[in-house]
């Protein structure tokens, strides 16, 4: 078995699950995951080994998905997304201690950020539905969610310094 076959065997499921969380469509996730590994194989020489290979693959997958959205004329702000699955978080949450730090950050988010974030991520509600729950607009829900996500990313960056 070649080195790349081993990478595929070890990481295909992770990339597929990441894509399924990002786009919430099984067939698109499969397609993007396959394309990710084709792109990775074609550019394996550019992988310098400084980052975790899984994070590198996730970056390729995410960019491939964004390209797919542009080709299909799906506005990225309307595309479903995996909250806190951005590569910055994927690269930093490498062990149980870091995962616990993330849970602590989520717990400490002020309202309404915490609730909006949880409704979007764990409840998988649209921004429109979240806005209705709060008696606000979908735009308000979107801004509140992205501010919560920014707070989490900044908190993770502070704890990793």
C-alpha positions as a printed Julia matrix, in Angstrom:
161×3 Matrix{Float64}:
   0.0    0.0    0.0
   1.39   3.4   -0.97
   1.7    6.28   1.48
  -1.19   8.14  -0.11
  -3.43   5.07   0.01
  -2.74   4.96   3.73
  -3.67   8.65   4.07
  -6.9    7.97   2.18
  -7.72   4.96   4.35
  -7.02   6.85   7.58
  -8.7   10.16   6.77
 -11.45   9.65   4.2
 -14.11   9.12   6.86
 -13.03  12.25   8.77
 -13.16  14.36   5.6
 -16.54  12.88   4.65
 -18.0   13.59   8.12
 -16.58  17.11   8.07
 -18.25  17.72   4.7
 -21.52  16.19   5.87
 -21.51  18.58   8.82
 -20.66  21.47   6.5
 -23.23  20.86   3.77
 -25.62  18.37   5.42
 -26.05  16.41   2.2
 -24.75  12.85   1.99
 -24.19  12.7   -1.78
 -22.55  16.13  -1.99
 -20.37  15.2    0.99
 -19.24  12.02  -0.78
 -18.52  13.92  -3.99
 -16.56  16.69  -2.24
 -14.61  14.18  -0.12
 -13.6   12.25  -3.25
 -12.58  15.44  -5.02
 -10.62  16.51  -1.93
  -8.43  13.43  -2.14
  -7.89  13.87  -5.89
  -6.73  17.44  -5.21
  -4.61  16.3   -2.27
  -2.93  13.62  -4.38
  -2.18  16.19  -7.09
  -0.65  18.6   -4.57
   0.88  16.23  -2.01
   4.32  17.62  -2.84
   3.2   21.02  -1.49
   2.32  19.55   1.93
   5.21  20.57   4.16
   4.26  18.52   7.22
   4.13  21.54   9.54
   0.37  21.21  10.0
  -1.64  18.13  10.82
  -2.47  16.37   7.56
  -6.11  16.15   8.61
  -6.29  19.95   8.94
  -4.67  20.25   5.49
  -7.28  17.89   4.04
 -10.07  19.82   5.77
  -8.77  23.04   4.22
  -8.86  21.46   0.77
 -12.35  20.07   1.44
 -13.68  23.4    2.68
 -12.28  25.27  -0.32
 -13.64  22.61  -2.67
 -17.07  22.97  -1.08
 -16.95  26.77  -1.43
 -16.05  26.36  -5.1
 -18.96  23.95  -5.47
 -21.3   26.54  -3.92
 -20.07  29.22  -6.31
 -20.51  26.9   -9.33
 -24.05  26.0   -8.25
 -24.82  29.65  -7.41
 -25.43  28.88  -3.74
 -24.63  32.01  -1.73
 -22.14  31.03   0.96
 -24.1   32.83   3.64
 -27.07  30.6    2.76
 -25.02  27.41   2.64
 -25.38  25.27   5.75
 -22.22  25.17   7.77
 -20.65  23.28  10.6
 -20.28  25.75  13.36
 -16.84  25.98  14.8
 -15.6   23.54  12.2
 -13.44  26.18  10.62
  -9.94  24.99  10.09
  -8.6   27.32  12.78
 -10.58  25.31  15.31
  -9.88  21.94  13.72
  -6.17  22.61  13.92
  -6.3   23.65  17.57
  -8.6   21.06  19.1
  -6.18  18.18  19.06
  -6.8   16.59  22.43
  -9.3   16.16  25.23
  -7.91  19.09  27.21
  -8.41  21.45  24.29
 -11.9   20.06  23.68
 -12.71  20.77  27.34
 -11.45  24.33  26.91
 -13.81  24.73  23.94
 -16.77  23.48  25.99
 -15.85  25.96  28.73
 -15.77  28.8   26.19
 -19.19  27.77  24.89
 -20.57  27.67  28.42
 -19.2   31.13  29.22
 -20.63  32.88  26.15
 -22.99  35.69  27.18
 -26.62  35.61  26.12
 -28.01  35.84  23.47
 -24.81  34.63  21.78
 -24.78  31.3   23.61
 -28.39  30.48  22.8
 -28.18  31.6   19.17
 -24.99  29.6   18.71
 -26.52  26.49  20.29
 -29.73  26.79  18.25
 -27.73  27.1   15.04
 -25.17  24.38  15.78
 -26.95  21.81  17.88
 -30.53  22.61  16.92
 -29.53  23.03  13.25
 -32.04  25.85  12.9
 -31.95  28.35  10.05
 -31.19  31.98  10.79
 -34.79  32.78   9.89
 -36.16  30.38  12.52
 -33.72  31.66  15.15
 -34.83  35.2   14.37
 -38.46  34.19  14.83
 -37.69  32.62  18.23
 -36.12  35.89  19.4
 -38.65  38.13  17.65
 -35.84  39.52  15.5
 -34.75  39.32  11.87
 -32.75  36.56  10.19
 -30.0   39.15   9.72
 -29.87  39.75  13.47
 -29.59  35.99  14.07
 -26.82  35.69  11.47
 -24.8   38.57  12.96
 -25.28  37.27  16.5
 -24.16  33.78  15.46
 -21.04  35.04  13.69
 -20.16  37.26  16.65
 -20.48  34.22  18.95
 -18.28  32.21  16.63
 -15.72  35.03  16.6
 -15.73  35.1   20.42
 -15.05  31.36  20.5
 -12.22  31.59  17.99
 -10.64  34.49  19.89
 -10.99  32.56  23.15
  -9.25  29.56  21.63
  -6.47  31.75  20.27
  -5.94  33.27  23.74
  -5.78  29.88  25.45
  -3.27  28.56  22.93
  -0.83  31.45  23.44
